[in-house]
Coordinates of C-alpha atoms in Angstrom, one line a residue:
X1 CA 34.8 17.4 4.9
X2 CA 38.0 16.7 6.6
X3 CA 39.4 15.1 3.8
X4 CA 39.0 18.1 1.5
X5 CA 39.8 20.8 3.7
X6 CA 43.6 19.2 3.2
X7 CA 43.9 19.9 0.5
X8 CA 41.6 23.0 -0.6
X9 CA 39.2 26.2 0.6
X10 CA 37.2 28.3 -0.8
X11 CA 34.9 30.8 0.8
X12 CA 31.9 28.6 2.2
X13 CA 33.3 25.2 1.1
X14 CA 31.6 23.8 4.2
X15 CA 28.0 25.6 2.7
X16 CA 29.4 23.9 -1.0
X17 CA 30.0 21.1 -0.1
X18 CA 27.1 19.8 1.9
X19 CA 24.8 21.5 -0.2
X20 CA 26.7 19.2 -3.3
X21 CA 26.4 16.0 -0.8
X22 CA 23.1 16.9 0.1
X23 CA 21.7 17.0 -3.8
X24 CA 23.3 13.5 -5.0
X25 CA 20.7 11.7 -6.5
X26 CA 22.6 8.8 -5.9
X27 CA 23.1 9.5 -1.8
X28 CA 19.1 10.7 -1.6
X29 CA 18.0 7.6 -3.1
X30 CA 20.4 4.9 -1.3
X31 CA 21.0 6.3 2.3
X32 CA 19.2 4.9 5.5
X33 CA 17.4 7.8 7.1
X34 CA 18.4 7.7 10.9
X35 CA 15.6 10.3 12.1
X36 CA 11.8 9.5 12.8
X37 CA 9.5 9.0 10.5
X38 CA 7.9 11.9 9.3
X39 CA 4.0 13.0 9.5
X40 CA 2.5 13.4 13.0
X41 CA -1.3 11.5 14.3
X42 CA -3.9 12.5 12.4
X43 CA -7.0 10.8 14.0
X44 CA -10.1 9.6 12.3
X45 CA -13.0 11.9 13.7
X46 CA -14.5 11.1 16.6
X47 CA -17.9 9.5 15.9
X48 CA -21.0 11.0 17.7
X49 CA -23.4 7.9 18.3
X50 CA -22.8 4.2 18.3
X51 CA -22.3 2.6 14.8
X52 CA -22.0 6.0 12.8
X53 CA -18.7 4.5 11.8
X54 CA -17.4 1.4 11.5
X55 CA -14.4 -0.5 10.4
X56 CA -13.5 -3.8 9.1
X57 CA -10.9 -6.2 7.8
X58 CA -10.4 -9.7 7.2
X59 CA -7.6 -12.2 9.5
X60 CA -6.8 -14.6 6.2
X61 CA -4.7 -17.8 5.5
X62 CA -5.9 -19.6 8.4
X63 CA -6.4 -23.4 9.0
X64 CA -9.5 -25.0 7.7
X65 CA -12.3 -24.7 10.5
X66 CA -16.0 -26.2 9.6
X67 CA -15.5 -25.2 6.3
X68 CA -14.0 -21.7 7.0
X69 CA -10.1 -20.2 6.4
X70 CA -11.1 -16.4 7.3
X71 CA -12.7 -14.2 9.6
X72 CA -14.3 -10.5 8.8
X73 CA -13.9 -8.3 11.9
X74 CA -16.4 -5.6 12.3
X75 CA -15.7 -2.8 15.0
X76 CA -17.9 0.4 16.1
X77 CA -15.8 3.4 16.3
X78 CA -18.2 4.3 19.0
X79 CA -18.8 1.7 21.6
X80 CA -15.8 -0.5 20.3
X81 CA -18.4 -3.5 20.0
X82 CA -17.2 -6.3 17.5
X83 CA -18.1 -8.2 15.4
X84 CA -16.2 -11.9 14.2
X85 CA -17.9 -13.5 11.3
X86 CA -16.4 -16.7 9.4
X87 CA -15.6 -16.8 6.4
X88 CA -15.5 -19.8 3.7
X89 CA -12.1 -18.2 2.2
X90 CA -11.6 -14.4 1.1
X91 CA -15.3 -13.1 0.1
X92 CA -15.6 -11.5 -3.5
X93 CA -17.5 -7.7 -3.2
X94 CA -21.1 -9.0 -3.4
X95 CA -20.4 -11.8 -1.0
X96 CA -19.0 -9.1 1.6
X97 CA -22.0 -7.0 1.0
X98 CA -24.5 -10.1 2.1
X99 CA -22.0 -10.8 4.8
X100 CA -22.7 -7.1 6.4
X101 CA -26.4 -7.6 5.7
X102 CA -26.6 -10.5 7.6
X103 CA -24.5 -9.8 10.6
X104 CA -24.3 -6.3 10.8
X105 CA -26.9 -4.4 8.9
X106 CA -29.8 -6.4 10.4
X107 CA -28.5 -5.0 14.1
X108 CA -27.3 -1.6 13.8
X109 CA -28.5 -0.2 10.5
X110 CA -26.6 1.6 8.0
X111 CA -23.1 3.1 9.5
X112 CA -22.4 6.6 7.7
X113 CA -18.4 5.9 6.8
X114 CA -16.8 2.6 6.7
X115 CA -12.9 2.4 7.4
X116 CA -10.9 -0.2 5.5
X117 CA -8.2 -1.7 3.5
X118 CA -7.3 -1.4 -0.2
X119 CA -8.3 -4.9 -0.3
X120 CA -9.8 -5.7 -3.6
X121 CA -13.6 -6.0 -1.8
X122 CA -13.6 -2.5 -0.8
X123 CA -12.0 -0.9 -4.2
X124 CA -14.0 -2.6 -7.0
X125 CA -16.8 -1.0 -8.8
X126 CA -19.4 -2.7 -7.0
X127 CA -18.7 -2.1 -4.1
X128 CA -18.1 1.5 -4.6
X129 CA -21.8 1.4 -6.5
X130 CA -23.0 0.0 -3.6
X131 CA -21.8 2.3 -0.9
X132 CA -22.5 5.7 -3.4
X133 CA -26.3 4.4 -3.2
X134 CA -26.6 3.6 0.4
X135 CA -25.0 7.0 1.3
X136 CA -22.4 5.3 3.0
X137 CA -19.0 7.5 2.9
X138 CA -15.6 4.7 1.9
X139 CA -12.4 5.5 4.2
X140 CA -9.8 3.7 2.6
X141 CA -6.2 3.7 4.3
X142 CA -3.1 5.2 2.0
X143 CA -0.9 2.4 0.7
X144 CA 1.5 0.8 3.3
X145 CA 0.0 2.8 5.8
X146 CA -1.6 0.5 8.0
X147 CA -2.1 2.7 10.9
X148 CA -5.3 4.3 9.0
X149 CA -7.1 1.0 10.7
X150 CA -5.3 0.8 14.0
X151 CA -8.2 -0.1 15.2
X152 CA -9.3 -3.1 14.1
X153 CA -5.8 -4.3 13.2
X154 CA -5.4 -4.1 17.3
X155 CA -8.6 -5.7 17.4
X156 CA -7.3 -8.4 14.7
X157 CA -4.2 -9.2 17.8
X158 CA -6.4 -9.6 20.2
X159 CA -8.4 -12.3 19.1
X160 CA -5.6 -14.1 17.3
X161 CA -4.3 -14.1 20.9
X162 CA -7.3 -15.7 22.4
X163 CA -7.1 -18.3 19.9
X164 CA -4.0 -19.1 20.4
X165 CA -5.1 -19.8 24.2
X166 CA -7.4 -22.0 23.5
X167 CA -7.5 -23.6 20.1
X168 CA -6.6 -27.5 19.7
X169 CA -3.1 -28.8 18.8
X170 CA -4.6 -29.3 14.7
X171 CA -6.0 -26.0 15.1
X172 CA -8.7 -27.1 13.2
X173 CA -12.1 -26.1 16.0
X174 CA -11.4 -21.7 15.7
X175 CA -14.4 -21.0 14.2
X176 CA -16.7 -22.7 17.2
X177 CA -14.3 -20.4 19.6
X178 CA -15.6 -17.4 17.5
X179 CA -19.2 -16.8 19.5
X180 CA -17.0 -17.1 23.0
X181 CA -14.2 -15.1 21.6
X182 CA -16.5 -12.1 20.5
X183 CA -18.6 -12.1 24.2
X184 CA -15.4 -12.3 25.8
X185 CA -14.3 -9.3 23.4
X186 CA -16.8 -7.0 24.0
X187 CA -17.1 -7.8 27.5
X188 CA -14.1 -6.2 28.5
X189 CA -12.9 -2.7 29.5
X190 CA -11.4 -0.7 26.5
X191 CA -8.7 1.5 27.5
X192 CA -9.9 4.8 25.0
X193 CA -13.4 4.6 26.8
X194 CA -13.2 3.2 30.2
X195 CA -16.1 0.6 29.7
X196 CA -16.9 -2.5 28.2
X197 CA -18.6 -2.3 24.4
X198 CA -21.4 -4.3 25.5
X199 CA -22.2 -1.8 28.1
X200 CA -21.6 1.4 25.8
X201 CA -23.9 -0.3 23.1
X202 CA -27.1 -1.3 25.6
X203 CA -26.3 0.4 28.4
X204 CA -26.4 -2.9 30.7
X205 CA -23.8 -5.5 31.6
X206 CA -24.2 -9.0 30.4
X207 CA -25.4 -12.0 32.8
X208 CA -22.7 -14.4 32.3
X209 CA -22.2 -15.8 36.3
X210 CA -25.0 -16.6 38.4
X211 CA -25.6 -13.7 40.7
X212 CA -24.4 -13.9 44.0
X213 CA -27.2 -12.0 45.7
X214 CA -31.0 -12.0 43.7
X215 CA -32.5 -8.7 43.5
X216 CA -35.8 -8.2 42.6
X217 CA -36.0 -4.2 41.5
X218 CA -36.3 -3.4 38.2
X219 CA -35.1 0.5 36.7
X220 CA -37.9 2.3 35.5
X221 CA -37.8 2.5 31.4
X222 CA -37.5 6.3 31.9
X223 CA -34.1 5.9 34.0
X224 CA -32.3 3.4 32.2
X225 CA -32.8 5.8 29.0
X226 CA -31.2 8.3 30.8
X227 CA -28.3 6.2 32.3
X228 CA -27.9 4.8 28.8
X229 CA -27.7 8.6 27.3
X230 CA -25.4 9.6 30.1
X231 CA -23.0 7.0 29.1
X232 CA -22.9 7.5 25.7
X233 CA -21.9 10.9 26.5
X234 CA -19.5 9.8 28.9
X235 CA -18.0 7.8 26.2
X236 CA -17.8 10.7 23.8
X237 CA -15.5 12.6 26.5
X238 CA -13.6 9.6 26.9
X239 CA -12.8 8.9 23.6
X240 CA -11.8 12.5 23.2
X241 CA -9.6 12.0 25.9
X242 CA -7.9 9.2 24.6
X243 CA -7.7 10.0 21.2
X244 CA -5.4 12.9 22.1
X245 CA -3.6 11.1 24.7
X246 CA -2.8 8.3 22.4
X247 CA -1.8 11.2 19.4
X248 CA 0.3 12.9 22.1
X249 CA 2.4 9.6 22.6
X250 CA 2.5 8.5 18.7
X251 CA 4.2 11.8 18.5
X252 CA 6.7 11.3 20.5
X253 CA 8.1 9.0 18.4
X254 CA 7.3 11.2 15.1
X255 CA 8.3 14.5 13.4
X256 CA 6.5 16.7 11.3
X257 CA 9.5 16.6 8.8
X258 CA 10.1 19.1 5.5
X259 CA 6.5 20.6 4.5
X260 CA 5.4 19.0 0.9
X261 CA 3.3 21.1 -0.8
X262 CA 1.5 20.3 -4.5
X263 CA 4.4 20.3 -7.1
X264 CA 7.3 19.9 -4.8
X265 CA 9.4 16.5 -6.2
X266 CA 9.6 13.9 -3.5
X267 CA 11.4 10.6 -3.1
X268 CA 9.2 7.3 -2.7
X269 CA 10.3 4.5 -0.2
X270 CA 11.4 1.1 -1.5
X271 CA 10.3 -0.5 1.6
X272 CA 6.8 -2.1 0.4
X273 CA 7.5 -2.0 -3.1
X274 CA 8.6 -5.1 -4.5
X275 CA 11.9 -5.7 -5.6
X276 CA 13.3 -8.0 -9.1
X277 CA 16.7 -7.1 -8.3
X278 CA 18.8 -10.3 -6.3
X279 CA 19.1 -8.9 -2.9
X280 CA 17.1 -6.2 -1.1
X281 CA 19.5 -5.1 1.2
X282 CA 21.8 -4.0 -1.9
X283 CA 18.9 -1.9 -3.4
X284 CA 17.5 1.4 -3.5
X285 CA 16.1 2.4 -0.7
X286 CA 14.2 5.1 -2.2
X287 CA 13.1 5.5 -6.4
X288 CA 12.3 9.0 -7.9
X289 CA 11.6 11.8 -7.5
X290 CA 8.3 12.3 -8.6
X291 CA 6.2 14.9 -8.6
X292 CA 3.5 15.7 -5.9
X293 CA -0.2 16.0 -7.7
X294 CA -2.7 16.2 -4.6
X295 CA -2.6 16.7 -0.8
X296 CA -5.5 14.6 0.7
X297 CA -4.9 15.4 4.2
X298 CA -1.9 16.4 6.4
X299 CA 0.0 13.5 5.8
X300 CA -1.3 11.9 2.8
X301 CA -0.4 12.9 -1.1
X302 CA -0.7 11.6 -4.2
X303 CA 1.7 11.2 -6.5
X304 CA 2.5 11.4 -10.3
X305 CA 3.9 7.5 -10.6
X306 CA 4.9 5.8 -14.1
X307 CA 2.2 3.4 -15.5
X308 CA 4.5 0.7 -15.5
X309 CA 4.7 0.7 -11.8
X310 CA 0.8 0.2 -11.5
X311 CA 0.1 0.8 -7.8
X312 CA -2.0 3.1 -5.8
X313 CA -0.1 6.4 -6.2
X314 CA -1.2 7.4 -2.1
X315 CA 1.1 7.3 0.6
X316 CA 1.4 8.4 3.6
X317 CA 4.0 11.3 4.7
X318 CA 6.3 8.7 6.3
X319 CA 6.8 6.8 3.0
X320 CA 7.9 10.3 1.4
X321 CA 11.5 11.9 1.4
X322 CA 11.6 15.5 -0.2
X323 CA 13.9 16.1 -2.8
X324 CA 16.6 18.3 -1.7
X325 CA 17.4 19.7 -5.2
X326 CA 19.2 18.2 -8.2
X327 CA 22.7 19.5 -8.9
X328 CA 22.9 20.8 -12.6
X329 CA 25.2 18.2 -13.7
X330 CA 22.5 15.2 -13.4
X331 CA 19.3 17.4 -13.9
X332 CA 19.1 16.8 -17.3
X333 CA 15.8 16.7 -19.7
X334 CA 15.0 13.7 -21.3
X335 CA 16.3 13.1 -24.6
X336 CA 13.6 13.6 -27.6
X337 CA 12.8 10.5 -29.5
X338 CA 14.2 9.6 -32.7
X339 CA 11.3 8.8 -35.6
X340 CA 11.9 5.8 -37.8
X341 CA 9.1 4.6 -40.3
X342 CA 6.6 7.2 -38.6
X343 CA 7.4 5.5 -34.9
X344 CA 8.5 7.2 -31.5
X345 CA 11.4 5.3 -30.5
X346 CA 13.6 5.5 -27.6
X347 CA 17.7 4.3 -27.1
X348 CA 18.5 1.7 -24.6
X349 CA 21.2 2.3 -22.4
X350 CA 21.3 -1.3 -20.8
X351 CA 19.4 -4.6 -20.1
X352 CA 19.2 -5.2 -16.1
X353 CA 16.8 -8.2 -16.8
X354 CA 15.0 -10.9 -18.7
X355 CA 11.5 -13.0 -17.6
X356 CA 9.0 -14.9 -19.6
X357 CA 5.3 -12.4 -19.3
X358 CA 2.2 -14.7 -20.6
X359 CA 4.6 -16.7 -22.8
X360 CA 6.5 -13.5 -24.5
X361 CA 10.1 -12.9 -23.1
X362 CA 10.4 -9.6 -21.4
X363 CA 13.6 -7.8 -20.9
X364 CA 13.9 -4.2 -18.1
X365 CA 15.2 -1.5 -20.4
X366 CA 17.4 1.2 -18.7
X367 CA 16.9 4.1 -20.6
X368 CA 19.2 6.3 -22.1
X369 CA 18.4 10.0 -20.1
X370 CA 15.9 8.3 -17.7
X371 CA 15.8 8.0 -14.4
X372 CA 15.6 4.1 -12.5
X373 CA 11.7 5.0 -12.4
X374 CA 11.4 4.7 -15.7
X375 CA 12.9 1.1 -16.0
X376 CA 10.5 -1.0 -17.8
X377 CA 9.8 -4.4 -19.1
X378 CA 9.8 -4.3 -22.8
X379 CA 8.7 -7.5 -25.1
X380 CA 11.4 -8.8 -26.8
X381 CA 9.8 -8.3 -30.2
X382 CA 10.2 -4.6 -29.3
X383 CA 13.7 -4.6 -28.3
X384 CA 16.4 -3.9 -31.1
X385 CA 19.5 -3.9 -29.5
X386 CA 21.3 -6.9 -30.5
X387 CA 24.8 -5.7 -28.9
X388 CA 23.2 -5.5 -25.4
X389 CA 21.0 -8.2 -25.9
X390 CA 24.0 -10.9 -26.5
X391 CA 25.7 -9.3 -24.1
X392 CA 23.6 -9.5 -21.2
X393 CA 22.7 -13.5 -22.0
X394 CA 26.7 -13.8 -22.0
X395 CA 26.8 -12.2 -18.7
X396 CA 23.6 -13.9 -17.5
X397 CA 23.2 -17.5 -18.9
X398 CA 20.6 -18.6 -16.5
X399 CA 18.2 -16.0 -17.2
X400 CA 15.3 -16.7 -19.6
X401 CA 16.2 -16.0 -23.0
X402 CA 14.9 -16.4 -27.0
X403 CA 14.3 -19.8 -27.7
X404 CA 16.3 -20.5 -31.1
X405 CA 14.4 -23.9 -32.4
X406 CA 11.5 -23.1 -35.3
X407 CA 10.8 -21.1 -37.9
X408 CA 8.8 -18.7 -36.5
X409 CA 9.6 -16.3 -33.6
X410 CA 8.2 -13.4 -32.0
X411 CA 11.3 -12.2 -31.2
X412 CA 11.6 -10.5 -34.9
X413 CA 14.5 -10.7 -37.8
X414 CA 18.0 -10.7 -37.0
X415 CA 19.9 -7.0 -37.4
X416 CA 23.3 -6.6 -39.1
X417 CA 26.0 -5.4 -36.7
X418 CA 25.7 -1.7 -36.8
X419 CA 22.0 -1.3 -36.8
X420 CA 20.1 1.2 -34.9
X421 CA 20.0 0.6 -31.2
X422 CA 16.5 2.1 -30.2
X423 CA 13.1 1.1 -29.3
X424 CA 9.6 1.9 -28.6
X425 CA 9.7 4.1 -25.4
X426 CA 8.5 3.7 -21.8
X427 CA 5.3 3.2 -20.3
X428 CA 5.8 6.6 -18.8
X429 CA 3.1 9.1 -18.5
X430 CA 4.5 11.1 -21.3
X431 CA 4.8 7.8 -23.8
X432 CA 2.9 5.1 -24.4
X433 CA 4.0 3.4 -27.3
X434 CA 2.9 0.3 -29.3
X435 CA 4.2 -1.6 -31.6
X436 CA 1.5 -1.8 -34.9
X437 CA 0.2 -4.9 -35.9
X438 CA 1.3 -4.4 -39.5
X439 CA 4.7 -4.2 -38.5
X440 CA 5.1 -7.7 -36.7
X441 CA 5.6 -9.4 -39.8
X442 CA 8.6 -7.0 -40.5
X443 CA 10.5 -8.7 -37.6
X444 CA 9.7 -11.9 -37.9
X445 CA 12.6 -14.5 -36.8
X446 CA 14.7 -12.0 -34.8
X447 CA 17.6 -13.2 -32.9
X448 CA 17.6 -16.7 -34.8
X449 CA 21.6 -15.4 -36.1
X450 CA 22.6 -14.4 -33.0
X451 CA 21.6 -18.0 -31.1

């Protein structure tokens, strides 16, 4: 600001100018954001009886024990009793299902939500077949939000630690510490109720020491009910209690941020999303904007994504930056395709990159009056842009390129200099083109002249 006020002013240049700063595409989508995240706690609900909902996850990639590399960790919403069952590597869908049905369904019964991961037992069709005709409601967390299972991801650390107390230097004898590790677990006071699980589940403390004094009374069935009801409740009020103490303290280090609403155009974070570009710190750290679709919850939406980016379009509110406007200069529509023999096709305005896909060569197509969202990997055979195409191997001789020996290619027939530089468009939600068969053989041996 100081550096223009030399030498010019206008009425509100300060109001100008940072409204001009403020609306740079470029600024929005590189600049660290130095404020909290954004999106305060919002809490699962508060069960109302012991194993009405549950969460699990799996602790993966660990050394082979007995036959077993993983663990599926089953925790009670409720009483904060767990469950550790080993695993002979990560379970398909139906072997999770027998997995519950042998350790947890046989001693609590059906549980009426489950919270878990987006792991690929919990989203496929069977399992979502499964859980529709048990009645059971499916609480998966938003992408990169982690949080959504604090639960048993805090549950996860603690037993890691206790392994890591007592397992052997080859680290090969977990799984017979599992049993132990579980009583130990669930026989210890949880902070959000003030009890230990096994006492909130049966209403009784475990024998695990010789007693130091024998007693020979025996509660009446009638008053241990009773104690066991009045600790439940107790529980209830407890968990209360410490589910908004713990929000009151997550949002201290939280804002509420810009409201979102359906429509608005938002800015995605980079931070999860994996980059093909050299070196991360150098990148983007936030692609878009793209239009808001649905509002889930408070801090969850959905979003309109390309299909070439094929991942779960929910995120929470912290992965989400609000588009502050687009100046007029850069807010420009996308220009209409060009039709050639029937075809859609779209200009290129540069080649960032080249991979082999399933044995085709790929190359990422900037695209000429597209944002960097729209980037996508083309096949070659699509790709008629000789100029750019030499040029970018010229620039980039390591990177994967046509392979020049025998007579047939699928990389098409050479073009004269001159030619046409377009090609089928993106994998946007507004085009998806393909090539047709019929035209393959039209292409056939294409950049044979130019290597």
């Amino acid at each position: 600001m100081h550096l223009i006020l030399r030498d010019f002013w206008w009425p509100k240049i300060r109001k100008d100018v940072e409204k001009y700063v403020n609306t740079c595409p470029v600024c929005q989508r590189s600049k660290i954001r130095r404020e909290k995240p954004s999106g305060l706690l919002h809490p699962l609900p508060t069960p109302s009886r012991p194993w009405e909902i549950i969460s699990a996850d799996f602790i993966t990639d660990l050394p082979p024990s007995c036959g077993f590399t993983t663990i599926l960790v089953v925790v009670d919403l409720f009483t904060k009793l767990a469950h550790f069952i080993p695993c002979e590597g990560l379970p398909t869908a139906q072997e999770t299902a027998d997995l519950f049905l042998q350790h947890v369904f046989r001693l609590h019964g059906l549980p009426k939500s489950l919270v878990t991961d987006r792991g690929s037992q919990f989203t496929s069709r069977f399992w979502k077949a499964l859980q529709k005709l048990l009645g059971i409601d499916s609480r998966l967390s938003s992408a990169h939000h982690p949080q959504t299972d604090g639960q048993t991801e805090r549950t996860n650390a603690t037993l890691e630690q206790y392994l890591r107390c007592y397992v052997n230097y080859q680290q090969d004898n977990w799984a017979s510490l599992l049993p132990l590790s579980e009583f130990a677990y669930n026989n210890g006071v949880q902070a959000s109720t003030k009890e230990t699980p096994f006492f909130a589940n049966y209403g009784f403390h475990p024998r695990f020491f010789p007693p130091v004094i024998e007693t020979s009374e025996v509660p009446a069935a009638e008053d241990w009910l009773q104690e066991l009801t009045a600790v439940q409740q107790l529980l209830l009020q407890q968990l209360e209690q410490a589910k908004e103490d713990y929000k009151r303290h997550a949002d201290k280090h939280r804002q509420p941020g810009p409201e979102i609403k359906v429509g608005d155009r938002v800015f995605l974070s980079t931070r999860f999303l994996p980059s093909h570009r050299p070196c991360r710190k150098l990148d983007a750290r936030f692609i878009g904007p793209y239009p808001v679709v649905a509002q889930l919850n408070p801090v969850t939406f959905k979003l309109q994504l390309p299909r070439s980016m094929r991942i779960h379009p929910v995120f929470h509110r912290s992965l989400l930056l609000p588009a502050d406007g687009v100046r007029p200069d850069t807010d420009q529509p996308a220009p209409p395709p060009v039709l050639m023999n029937g075809e859609e096709e779209f200009e290129v305005e540069d080649i960032l990159d080249s991979r082999f896909h399933r044995r085709r060569l790929q190359y990422l197509i900037d695209w000429v009056g597209f944002g960097p969202e729209e980037r996508s990997w083309e096949d070659a055979s699509t790709v008629h842009a000789p100029d750019l195409t030499r040029r970018f191997h010229q620039t980039y001789p390591a990177k994967p390129r046509p392979r020049a020996s025998g007579r047939e290619s699928q990389f098409g027939r050479g073009l004269e200099e001159g030619d046409s530089v377009m090609t089928h468009g993106p994998c946007s939600p507004a085009h998806d083109i393909v090539m047709p068969d019929e035209e393959e053989n039209f292409w056939t041996n294409f950049y044979i002249c130019f290597y």
